[in-house]
Coordinates of C-alpha atoms and ligand atoms in Angstrom, one line a residue:
X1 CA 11.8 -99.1 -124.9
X2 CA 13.0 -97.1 -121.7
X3 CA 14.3 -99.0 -118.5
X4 CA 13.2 -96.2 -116.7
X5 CA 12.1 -98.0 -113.1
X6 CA 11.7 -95.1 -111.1
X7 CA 8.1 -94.0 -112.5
X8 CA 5.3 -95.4 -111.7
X9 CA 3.5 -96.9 -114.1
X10 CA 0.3 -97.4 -115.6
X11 CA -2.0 -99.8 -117.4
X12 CA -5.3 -101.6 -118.3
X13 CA -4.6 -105.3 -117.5
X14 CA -7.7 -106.5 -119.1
X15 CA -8.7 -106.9 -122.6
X16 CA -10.0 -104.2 -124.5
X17 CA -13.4 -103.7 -124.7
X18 CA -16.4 -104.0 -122.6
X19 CA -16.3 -106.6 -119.5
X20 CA -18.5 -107.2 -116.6
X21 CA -15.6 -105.7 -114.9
X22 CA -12.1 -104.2 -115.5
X23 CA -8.7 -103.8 -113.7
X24 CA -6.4 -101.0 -113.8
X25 CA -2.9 -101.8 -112.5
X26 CA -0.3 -99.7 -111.2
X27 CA 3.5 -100.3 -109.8
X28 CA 6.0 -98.4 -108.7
X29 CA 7.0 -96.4 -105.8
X30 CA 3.7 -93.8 -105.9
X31 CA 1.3 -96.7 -106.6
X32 CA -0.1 -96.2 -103.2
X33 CA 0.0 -92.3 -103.4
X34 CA -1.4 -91.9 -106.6
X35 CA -4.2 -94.1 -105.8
X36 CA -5.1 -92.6 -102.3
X37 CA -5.1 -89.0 -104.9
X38 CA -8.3 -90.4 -106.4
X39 CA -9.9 -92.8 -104.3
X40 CA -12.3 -91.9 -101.6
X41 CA -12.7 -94.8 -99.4
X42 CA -16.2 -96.1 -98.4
X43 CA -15.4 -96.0 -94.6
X44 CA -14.8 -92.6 -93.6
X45 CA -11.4 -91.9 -92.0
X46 CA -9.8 -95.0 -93.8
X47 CA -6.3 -94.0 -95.4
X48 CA -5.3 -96.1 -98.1
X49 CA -1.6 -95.7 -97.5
X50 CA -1.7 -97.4 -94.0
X51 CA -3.6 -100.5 -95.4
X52 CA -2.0 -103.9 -95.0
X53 CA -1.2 -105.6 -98.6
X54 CA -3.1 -108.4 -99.7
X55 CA -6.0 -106.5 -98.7
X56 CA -9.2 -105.1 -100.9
X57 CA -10.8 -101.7 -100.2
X58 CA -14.0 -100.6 -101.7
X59 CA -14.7 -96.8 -102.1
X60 CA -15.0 -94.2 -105.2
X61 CA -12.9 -92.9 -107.4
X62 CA -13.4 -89.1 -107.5
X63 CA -11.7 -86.3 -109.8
X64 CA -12.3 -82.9 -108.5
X65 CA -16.0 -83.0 -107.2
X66 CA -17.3 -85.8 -109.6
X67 CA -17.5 -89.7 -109.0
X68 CA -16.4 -91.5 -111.8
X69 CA -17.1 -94.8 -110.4
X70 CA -17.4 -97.1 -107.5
X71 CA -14.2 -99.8 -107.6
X72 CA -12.5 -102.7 -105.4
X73 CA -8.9 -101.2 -104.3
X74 CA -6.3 -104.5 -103.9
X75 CA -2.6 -103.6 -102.6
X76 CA 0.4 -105.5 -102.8
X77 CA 3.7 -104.3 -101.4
X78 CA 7.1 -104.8 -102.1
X79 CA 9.4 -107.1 -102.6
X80 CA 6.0 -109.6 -102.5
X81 CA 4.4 -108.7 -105.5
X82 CA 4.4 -109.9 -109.0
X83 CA 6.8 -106.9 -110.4
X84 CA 8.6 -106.4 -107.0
X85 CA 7.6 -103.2 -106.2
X86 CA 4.3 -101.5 -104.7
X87 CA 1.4 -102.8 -106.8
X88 CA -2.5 -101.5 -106.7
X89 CA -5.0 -103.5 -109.0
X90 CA -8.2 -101.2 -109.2
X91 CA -11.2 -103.3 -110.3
X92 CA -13.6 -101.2 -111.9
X93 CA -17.4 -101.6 -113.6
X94 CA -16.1 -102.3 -117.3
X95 CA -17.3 -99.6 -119.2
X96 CA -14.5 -98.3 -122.0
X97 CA -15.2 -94.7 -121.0
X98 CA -15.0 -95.7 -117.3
X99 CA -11.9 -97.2 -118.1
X100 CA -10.3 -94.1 -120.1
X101 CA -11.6 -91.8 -117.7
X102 CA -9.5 -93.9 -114.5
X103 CA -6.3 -94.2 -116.4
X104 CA -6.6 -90.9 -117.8
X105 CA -7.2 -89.3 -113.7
X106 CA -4.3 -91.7 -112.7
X107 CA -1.6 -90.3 -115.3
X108 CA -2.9 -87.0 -114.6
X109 CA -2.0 -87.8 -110.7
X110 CA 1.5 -88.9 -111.5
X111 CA 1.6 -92.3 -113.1
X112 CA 3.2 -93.3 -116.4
X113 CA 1.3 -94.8 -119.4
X114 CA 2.8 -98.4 -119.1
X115 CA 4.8 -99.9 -122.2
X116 CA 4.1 -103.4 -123.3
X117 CA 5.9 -106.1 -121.1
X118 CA 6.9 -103.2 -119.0
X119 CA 5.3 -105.0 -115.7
X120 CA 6.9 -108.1 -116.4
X121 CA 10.3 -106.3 -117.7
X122 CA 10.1 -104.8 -113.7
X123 CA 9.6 -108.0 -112.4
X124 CA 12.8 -109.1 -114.5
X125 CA 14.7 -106.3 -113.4
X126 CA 14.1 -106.5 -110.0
X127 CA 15.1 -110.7 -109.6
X128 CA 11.7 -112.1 -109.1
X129 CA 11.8 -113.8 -112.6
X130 CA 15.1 -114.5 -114.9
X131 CA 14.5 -114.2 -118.7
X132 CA 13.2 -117.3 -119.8
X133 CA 10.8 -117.0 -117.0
X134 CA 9.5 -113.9 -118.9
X135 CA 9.4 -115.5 -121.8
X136 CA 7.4 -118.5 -120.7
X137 CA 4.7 -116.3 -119.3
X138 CA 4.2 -114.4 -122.6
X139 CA 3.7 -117.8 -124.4
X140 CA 1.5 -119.1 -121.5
X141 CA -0.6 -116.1 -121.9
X142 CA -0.8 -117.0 -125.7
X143 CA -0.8 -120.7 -125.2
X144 CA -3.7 -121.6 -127.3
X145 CA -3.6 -125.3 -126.8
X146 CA -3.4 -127.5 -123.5
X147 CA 0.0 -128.7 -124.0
X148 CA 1.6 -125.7 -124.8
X149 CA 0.0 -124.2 -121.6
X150 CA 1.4 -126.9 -119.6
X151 CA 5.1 -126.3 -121.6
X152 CA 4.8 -122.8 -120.9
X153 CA 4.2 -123.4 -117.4
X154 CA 6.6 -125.6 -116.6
X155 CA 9.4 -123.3 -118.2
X156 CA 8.0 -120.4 -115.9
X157 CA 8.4 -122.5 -113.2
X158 CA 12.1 -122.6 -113.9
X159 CA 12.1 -126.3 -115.9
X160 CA 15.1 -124.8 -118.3
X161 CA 16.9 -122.2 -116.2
X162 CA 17.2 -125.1 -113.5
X163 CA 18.7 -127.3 -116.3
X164 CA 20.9 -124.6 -117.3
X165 CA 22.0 -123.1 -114.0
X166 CA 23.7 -126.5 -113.2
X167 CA 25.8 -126.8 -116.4
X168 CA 26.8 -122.9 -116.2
X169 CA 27.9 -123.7 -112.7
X170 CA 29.8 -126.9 -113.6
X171 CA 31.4 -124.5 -116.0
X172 CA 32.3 -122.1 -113.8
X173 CA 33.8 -124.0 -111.5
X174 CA 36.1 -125.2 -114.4
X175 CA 37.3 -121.7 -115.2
X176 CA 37.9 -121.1 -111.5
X177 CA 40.3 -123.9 -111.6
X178 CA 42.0 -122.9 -114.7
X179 CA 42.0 -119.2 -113.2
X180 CA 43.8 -120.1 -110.5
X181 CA 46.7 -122.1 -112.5
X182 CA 47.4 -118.5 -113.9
X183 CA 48.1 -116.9 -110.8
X184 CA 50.5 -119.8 -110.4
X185 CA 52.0 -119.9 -113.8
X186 CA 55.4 -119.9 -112.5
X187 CA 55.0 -123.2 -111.2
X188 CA 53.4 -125.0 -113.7
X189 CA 50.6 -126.6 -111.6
X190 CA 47.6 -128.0 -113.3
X191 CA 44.3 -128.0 -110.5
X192 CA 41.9 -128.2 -113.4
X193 CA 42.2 -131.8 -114.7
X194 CA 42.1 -131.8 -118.0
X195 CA 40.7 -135.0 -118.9
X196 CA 37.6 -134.3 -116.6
X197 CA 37.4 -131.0 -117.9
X198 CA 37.3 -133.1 -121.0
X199 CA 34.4 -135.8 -120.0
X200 CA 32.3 -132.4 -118.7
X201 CA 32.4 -130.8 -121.9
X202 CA 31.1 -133.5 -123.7
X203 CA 28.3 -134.3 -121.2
X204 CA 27.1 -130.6 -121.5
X205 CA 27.2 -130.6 -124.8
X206 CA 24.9 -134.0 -124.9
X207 CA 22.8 -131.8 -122.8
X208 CA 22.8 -129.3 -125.1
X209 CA 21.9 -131.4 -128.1
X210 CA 19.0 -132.7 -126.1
X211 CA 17.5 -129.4 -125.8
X212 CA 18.2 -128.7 -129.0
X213 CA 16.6 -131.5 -130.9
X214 CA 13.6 -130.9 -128.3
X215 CA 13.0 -127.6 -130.2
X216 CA 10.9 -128.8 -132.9
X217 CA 9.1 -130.4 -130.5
X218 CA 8.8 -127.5 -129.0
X219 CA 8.1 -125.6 -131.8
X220 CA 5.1 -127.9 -132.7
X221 CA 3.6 -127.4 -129.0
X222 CA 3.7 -123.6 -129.8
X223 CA 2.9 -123.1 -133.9
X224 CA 1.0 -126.4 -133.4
X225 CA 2.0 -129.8 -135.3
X226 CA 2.7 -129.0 -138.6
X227 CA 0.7 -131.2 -140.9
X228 CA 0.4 -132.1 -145.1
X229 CA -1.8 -133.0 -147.2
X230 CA -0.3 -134.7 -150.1
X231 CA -1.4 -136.7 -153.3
X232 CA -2.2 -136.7 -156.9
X233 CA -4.5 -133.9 -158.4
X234 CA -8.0 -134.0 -158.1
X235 CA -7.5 -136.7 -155.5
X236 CA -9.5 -134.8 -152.8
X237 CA -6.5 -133.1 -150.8
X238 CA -8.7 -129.5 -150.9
X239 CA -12.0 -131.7 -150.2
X240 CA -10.4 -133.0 -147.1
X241 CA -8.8 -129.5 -145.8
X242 CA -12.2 -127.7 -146.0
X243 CA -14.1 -130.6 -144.3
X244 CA -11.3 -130.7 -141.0
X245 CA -11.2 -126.9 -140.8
X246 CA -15.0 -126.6 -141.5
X247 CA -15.6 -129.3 -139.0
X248 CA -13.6 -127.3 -136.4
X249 CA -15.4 -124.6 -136.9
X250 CA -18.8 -125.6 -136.5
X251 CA -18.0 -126.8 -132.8
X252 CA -15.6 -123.4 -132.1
X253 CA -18.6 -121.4 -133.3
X254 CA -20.9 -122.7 -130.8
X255 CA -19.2 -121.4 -128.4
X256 CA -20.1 -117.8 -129.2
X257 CA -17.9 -115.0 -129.4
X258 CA -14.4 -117.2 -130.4
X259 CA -13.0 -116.3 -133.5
X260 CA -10.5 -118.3 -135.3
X261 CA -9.8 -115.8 -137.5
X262 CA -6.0 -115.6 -136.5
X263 CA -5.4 -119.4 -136.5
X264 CA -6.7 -119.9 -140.0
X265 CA -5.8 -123.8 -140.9
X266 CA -5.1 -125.0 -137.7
X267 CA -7.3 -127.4 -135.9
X268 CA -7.6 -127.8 -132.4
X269 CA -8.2 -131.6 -131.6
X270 CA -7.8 -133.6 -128.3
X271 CA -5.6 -130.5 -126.5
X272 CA -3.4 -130.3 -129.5
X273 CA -3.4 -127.8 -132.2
X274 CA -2.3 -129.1 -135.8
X275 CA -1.2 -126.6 -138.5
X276 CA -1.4 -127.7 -141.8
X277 CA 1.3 -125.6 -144.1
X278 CA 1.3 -124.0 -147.2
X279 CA -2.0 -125.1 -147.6
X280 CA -3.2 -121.9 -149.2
X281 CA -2.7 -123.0 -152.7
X282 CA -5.3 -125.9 -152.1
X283 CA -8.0 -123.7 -150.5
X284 CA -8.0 -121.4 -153.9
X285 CA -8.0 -123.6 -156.9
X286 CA -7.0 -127.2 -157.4
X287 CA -4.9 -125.5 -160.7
X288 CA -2.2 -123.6 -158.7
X289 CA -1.5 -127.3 -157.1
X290 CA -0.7 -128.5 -160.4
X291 CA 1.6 -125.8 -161.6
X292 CA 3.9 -126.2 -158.7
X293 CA 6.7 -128.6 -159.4
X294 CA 6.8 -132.1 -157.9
X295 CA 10.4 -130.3 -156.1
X296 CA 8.2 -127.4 -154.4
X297 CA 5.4 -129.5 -152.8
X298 CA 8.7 -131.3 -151.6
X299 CA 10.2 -128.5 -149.6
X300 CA 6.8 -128.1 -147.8
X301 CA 6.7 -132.0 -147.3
X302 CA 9.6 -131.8 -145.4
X303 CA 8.6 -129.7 -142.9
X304 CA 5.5 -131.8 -141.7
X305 CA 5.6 -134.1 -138.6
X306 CA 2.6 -135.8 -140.1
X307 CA 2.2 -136.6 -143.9
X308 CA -1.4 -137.2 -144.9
X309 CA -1.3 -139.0 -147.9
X310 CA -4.7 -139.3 -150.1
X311 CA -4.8 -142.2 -153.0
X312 CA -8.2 -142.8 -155.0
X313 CA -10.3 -145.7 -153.8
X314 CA -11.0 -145.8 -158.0
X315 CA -7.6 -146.6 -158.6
X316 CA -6.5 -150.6 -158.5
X317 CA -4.4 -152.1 -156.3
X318 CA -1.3 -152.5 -157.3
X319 CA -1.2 -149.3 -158.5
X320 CA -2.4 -147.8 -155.0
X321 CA 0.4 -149.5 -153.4
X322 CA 2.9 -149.3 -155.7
X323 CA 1.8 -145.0 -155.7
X324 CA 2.3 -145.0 -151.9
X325 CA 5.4 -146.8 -151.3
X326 CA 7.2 -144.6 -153.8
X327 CA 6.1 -141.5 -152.2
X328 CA 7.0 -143.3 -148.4
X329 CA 10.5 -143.6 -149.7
X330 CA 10.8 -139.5 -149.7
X331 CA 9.8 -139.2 -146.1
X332 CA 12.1 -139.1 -143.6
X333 CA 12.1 -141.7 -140.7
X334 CA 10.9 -138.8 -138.0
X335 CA 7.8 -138.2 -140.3
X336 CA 4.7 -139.7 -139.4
X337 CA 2.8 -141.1 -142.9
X338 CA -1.3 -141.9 -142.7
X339 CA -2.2 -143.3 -146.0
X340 CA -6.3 -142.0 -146.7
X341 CA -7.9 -144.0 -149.5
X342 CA -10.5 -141.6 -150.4
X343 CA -13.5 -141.1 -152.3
X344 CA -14.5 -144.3 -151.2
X345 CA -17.8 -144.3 -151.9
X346 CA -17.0 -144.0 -155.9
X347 CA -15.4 -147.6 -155.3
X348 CA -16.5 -151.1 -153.7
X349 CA -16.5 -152.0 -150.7
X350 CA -14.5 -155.0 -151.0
X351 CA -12.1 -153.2 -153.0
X352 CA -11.5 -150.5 -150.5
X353 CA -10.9 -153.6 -148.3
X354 CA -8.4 -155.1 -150.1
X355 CA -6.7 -151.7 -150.6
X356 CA -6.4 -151.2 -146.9
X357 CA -5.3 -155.1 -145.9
X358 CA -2.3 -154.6 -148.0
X359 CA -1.5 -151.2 -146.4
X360 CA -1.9 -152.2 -143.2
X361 CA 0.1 -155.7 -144.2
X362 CA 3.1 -153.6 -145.4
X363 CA 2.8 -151.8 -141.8
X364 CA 1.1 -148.3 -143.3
X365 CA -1.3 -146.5 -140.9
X366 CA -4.4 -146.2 -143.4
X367 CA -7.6 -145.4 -143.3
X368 CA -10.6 -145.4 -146.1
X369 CA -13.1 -142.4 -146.3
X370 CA -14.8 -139.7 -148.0
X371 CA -13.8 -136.2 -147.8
X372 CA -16.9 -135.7 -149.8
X373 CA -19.6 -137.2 -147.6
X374 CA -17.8 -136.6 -144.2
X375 CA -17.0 -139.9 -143.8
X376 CA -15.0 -141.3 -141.2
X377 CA -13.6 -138.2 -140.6
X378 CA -13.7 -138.8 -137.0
X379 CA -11.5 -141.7 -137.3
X380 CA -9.1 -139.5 -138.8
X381 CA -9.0 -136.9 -135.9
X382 CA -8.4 -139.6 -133.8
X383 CA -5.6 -141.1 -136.1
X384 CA -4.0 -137.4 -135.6
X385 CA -4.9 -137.1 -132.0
X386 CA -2.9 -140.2 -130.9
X387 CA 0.2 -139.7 -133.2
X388 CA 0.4 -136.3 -131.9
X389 CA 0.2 -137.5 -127.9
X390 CA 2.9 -139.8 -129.3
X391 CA 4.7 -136.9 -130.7
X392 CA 4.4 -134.4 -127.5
X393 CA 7.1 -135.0 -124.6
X394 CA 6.1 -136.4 -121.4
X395 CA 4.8 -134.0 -118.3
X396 CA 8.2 -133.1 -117.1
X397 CA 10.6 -133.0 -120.0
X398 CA 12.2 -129.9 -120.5
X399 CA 11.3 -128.2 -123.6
X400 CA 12.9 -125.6 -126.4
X401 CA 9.9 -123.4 -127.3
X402 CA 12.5 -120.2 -128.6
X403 CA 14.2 -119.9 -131.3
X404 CA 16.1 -117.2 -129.3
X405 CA 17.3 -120.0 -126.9
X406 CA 18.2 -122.4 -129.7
X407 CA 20.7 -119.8 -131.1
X408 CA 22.2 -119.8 -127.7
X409 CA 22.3 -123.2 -127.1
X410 CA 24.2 -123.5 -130.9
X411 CA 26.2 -120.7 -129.9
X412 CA 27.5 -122.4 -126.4
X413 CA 28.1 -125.5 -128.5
X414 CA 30.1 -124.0 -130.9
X415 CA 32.4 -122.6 -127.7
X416 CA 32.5 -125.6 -126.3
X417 CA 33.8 -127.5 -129.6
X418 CA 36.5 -125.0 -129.4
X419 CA 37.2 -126.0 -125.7
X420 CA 37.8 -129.9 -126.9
X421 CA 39.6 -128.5 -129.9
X422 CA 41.9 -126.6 -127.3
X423 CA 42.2 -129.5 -125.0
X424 CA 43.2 -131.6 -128.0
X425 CA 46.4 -129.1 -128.9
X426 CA 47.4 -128.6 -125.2
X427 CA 46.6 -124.8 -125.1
X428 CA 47.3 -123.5 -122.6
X429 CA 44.6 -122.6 -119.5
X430 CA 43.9 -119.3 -120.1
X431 CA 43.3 -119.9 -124.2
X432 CA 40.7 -122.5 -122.7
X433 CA 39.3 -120.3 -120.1
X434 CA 38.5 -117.9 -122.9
X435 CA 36.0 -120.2 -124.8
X436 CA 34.4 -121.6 -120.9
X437 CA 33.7 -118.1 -120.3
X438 CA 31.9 -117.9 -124.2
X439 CA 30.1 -120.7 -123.6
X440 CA 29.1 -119.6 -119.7
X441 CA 27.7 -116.3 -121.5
X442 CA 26.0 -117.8 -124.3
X443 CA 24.0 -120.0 -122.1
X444 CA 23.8 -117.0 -119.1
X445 CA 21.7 -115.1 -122.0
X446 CA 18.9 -117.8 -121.8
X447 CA 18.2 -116.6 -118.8
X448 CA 19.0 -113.1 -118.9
X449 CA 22.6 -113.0 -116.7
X450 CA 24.0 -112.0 -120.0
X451 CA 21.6 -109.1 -121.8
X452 CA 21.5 -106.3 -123.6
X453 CA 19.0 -103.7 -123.7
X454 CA 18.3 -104.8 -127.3
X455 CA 17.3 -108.0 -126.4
X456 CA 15.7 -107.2 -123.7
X457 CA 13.4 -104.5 -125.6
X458 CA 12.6 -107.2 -129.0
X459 CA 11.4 -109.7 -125.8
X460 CA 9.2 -107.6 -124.1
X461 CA 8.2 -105.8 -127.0
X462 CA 6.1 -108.6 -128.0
X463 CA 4.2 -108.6 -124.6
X464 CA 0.3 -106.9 -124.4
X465 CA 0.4 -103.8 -123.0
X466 CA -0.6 -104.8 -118.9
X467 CA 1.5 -107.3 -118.4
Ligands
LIG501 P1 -7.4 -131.9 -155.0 O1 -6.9 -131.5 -156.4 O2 -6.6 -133.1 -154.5 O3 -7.4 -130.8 -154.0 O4 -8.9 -132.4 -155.2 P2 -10.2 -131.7 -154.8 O5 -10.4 -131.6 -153.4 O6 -10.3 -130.4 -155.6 O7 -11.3 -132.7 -155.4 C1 -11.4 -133.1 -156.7 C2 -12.8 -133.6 -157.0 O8 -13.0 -134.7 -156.3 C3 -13.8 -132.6 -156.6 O9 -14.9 -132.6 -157.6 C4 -14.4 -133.1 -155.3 O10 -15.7 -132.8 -155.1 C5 -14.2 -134.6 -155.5 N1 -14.1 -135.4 -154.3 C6 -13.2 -135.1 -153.3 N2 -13.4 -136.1 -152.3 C7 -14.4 -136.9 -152.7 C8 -15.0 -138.1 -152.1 O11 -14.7 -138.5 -151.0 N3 -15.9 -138.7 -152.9 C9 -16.3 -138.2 -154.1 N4 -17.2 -138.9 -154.8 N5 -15.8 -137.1 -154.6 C10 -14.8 -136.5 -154.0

């Protein structure tokens, strides 16, 4: 990737394909220019350079003799636009060959074939967004659930820079102090009192373990919940998989042209998407469940939120409980267990009641159904639905969604143990001020005060090519 922001680039901003319309942005310094090259204004006499921004001009775009099309002209102008600099969104009739043809004309005028992220890398650049900002609007532009839309907002809104801009500035202020006994080292003065310094440090770092336990929250809200199916074999775990990802997919293919092709085993229920993990073996055969060892389905145990546990409605009761209270004991206490007595209609109906009093009695969350027949499958998305409103944070929390910014947040802790370790042994200020600054720079590459050209190319790298 080039930080080249002297061109002026290039792209399609829409999806590609066919579309009732298209729109072909440009920004940079010649975004005006280039665009006036080609476009032939419907009211003669109009120049396009002398046009106000926020204002829409209809005309033709021309190469040589030949119209190519007839397209909407918007301007922005710098600073006031989404990258910063002079932008011009050309809304086109969205034909693919119309499309080729105008970016084609407009690189042939001047412009540069944007990269991916490049607008939003500008906008970076230039101060109108710091780095987590960027970030937040690539995963709001993926956000394929309502709360991850709303988490993604909120974080491009500033919700964690704000958080981290006062810490870094408590921080700063602390090194300041300690600076400034070093100019006066003569004297042996102390401005910076240590045992604030002391009480700040540990507040950040509470701070900082708040964000940080927030991120598999977070990462839950992005990947969706991750969810398990667990149980003996032949107890209906694969049964049950098929019928909440078929389910799912009867109502998504109504609506016609989604595919769900890329979120294979997640369901979407009540704005909330649930993964379920390393369920690959059970959509194959029921066989390759049994060969792995009670240790492997383990690891992939422990890394659901929500356990569903299937027993068989054939089985008796003390068995039944006796089979789920042993396999309750491996949870931890942040899992969520639902206890499904299935293939209930293979048992009584009494029975099944029985089952489930004494589960509930022994405070279980259970339910009875049939995988098989569909049965109360809707009571189970429900189940699901509440824990995971339970499970998501509330509308103005502040919430880890990167594994980039958990790294830094570890990273700043780690400094900042070193600071208390310092202030334990007397060292001396500028010893201290070394680990501050650490700590200032580790949480300054959240958003982007700290960055290197590496990091800055793996983020926007992962942007579409438009934005
Ligand atoms: P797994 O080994 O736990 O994945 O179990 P499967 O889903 O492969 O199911 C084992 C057998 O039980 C299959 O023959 C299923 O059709 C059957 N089965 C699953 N759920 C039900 C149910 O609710 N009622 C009945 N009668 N049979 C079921």
């Amino acid at each position: 990737m080039t930080f080249d922001t002297t061109q002026t680039i290039v792209a399609i901003a829409t999806p590609p394909g066919m579309g009732a319309i298209a729109v072909l942005r440009l920004s940079g310094e010649r975004s005006l220019e280039i665009t006036s090259s080609v476009f032939r204004p419907a009211k003669k006499g109009k120049s396009l350079k002398e046009q106000k921004a926020y204002t829409i001009h209809y005309g033709s775009i021309i190469d040589g003799d030949r119209e190519v099309d007839q397209v909407l002209v918007s301007l922005f102008r710098a600073p006031h636009s989404y990258t910063g600099e002079d932008v011009v969104e050309i809304s086109c009739h969205g034909s693919t060959v119309i499309q080729q043809q105008l970016l084609e004309l407009l690189v042939r005028h001047g412009a540069r074939l944007a990269q991916p992220g490049e607008f939003t890398l500008r906008a970076f650049m230039n101060g109108k967004i710091d780095l987590s900002q960027a970030e937040a609007i690539a995963d709001l532009i993926a956000s394929t659930s309502e709360t991850a839309r709303r988490v993604a907002l909120n974080q491009m809104r500033g919700g964690i820079s704000n958080k981290l801009a006062v810490l870094r500035n408590e921080l700063l202020r602390f090194t300041a102090l300690v600076e400034l006994e070093l100019d006066f080292s003569e004297e042996d003065v102390e401005f910076a009192n240590r045992g604030e310094l002391e009480a700040l440090i540990n507040s950040i770092i509470s701070e900082i373990d708040k964000l940080s336990a927030s991120f598999s929250q977070g990462n839950a809200i992005k990947m969706g919940i991750p969810v398990t199916i667990a149980g003996k074999p032949n107890v209906g775990k694969s049964t049950l998989l098929n019928r909440l990802l078929n389910e799912e997919k009867a109502i998504v293919s109504e609506i016609a042209g989604t595919t769900r092709d890329a979120i294979e085993d997640t369901i979407h229920l009540g704005g909330i998407n649930f993964r379920f993990i390393d369920t690959a073996g059970l959509r194959q055969t029921t066989d390759t469940i049994e060969s792995i060892g009670i240790e492997r389905a383990f690891v992939k145990i422990e890394k659901a939120r929500i356990v569903l546990y299937l027993a068989d409605a054939q089985a008796n009761l003390d068995e039944i409980i006796s089979e789920v209270e042993d396999f309750a004991t491996k949870l931890s206490p942040s899992q969520n267990l639902i206890v499904l007595v299935n293939k209930e209609d293979k048992s009584t109906q009494a029975h099944v009641e029985e089952v489930l009093s004494e589960l509930t009695g022994k405070g279980f969350s259970a339910l009875a159904l049939s995988a098989k027949a569909g049965h109360n499958i809707e009571q189970l998305q429900q189940l699901l639905i509440a824990m995971g409103k339970a499970d998501m944070p509330e509308n103005e929390d502040v919430v880890v969604t990167s594994i980039r910014h958990y790294n830094a947040l570890q990273s700043a802790r780690a400094s900042l143990v070193q600071v208390l370790n310092g202030l334990q042994a007397n060292l001396s200020g500028d010893l201290l001020a070394i680990d501050i600054h650490q700590a200032i720079d580790y949480l300054g590459e959240i958003t982007g005060e700290i960055s290197n050209d590496e990091v800055l190319g793996f983020i926007f790298s992962k942007f579409c090519i438009g934005k």
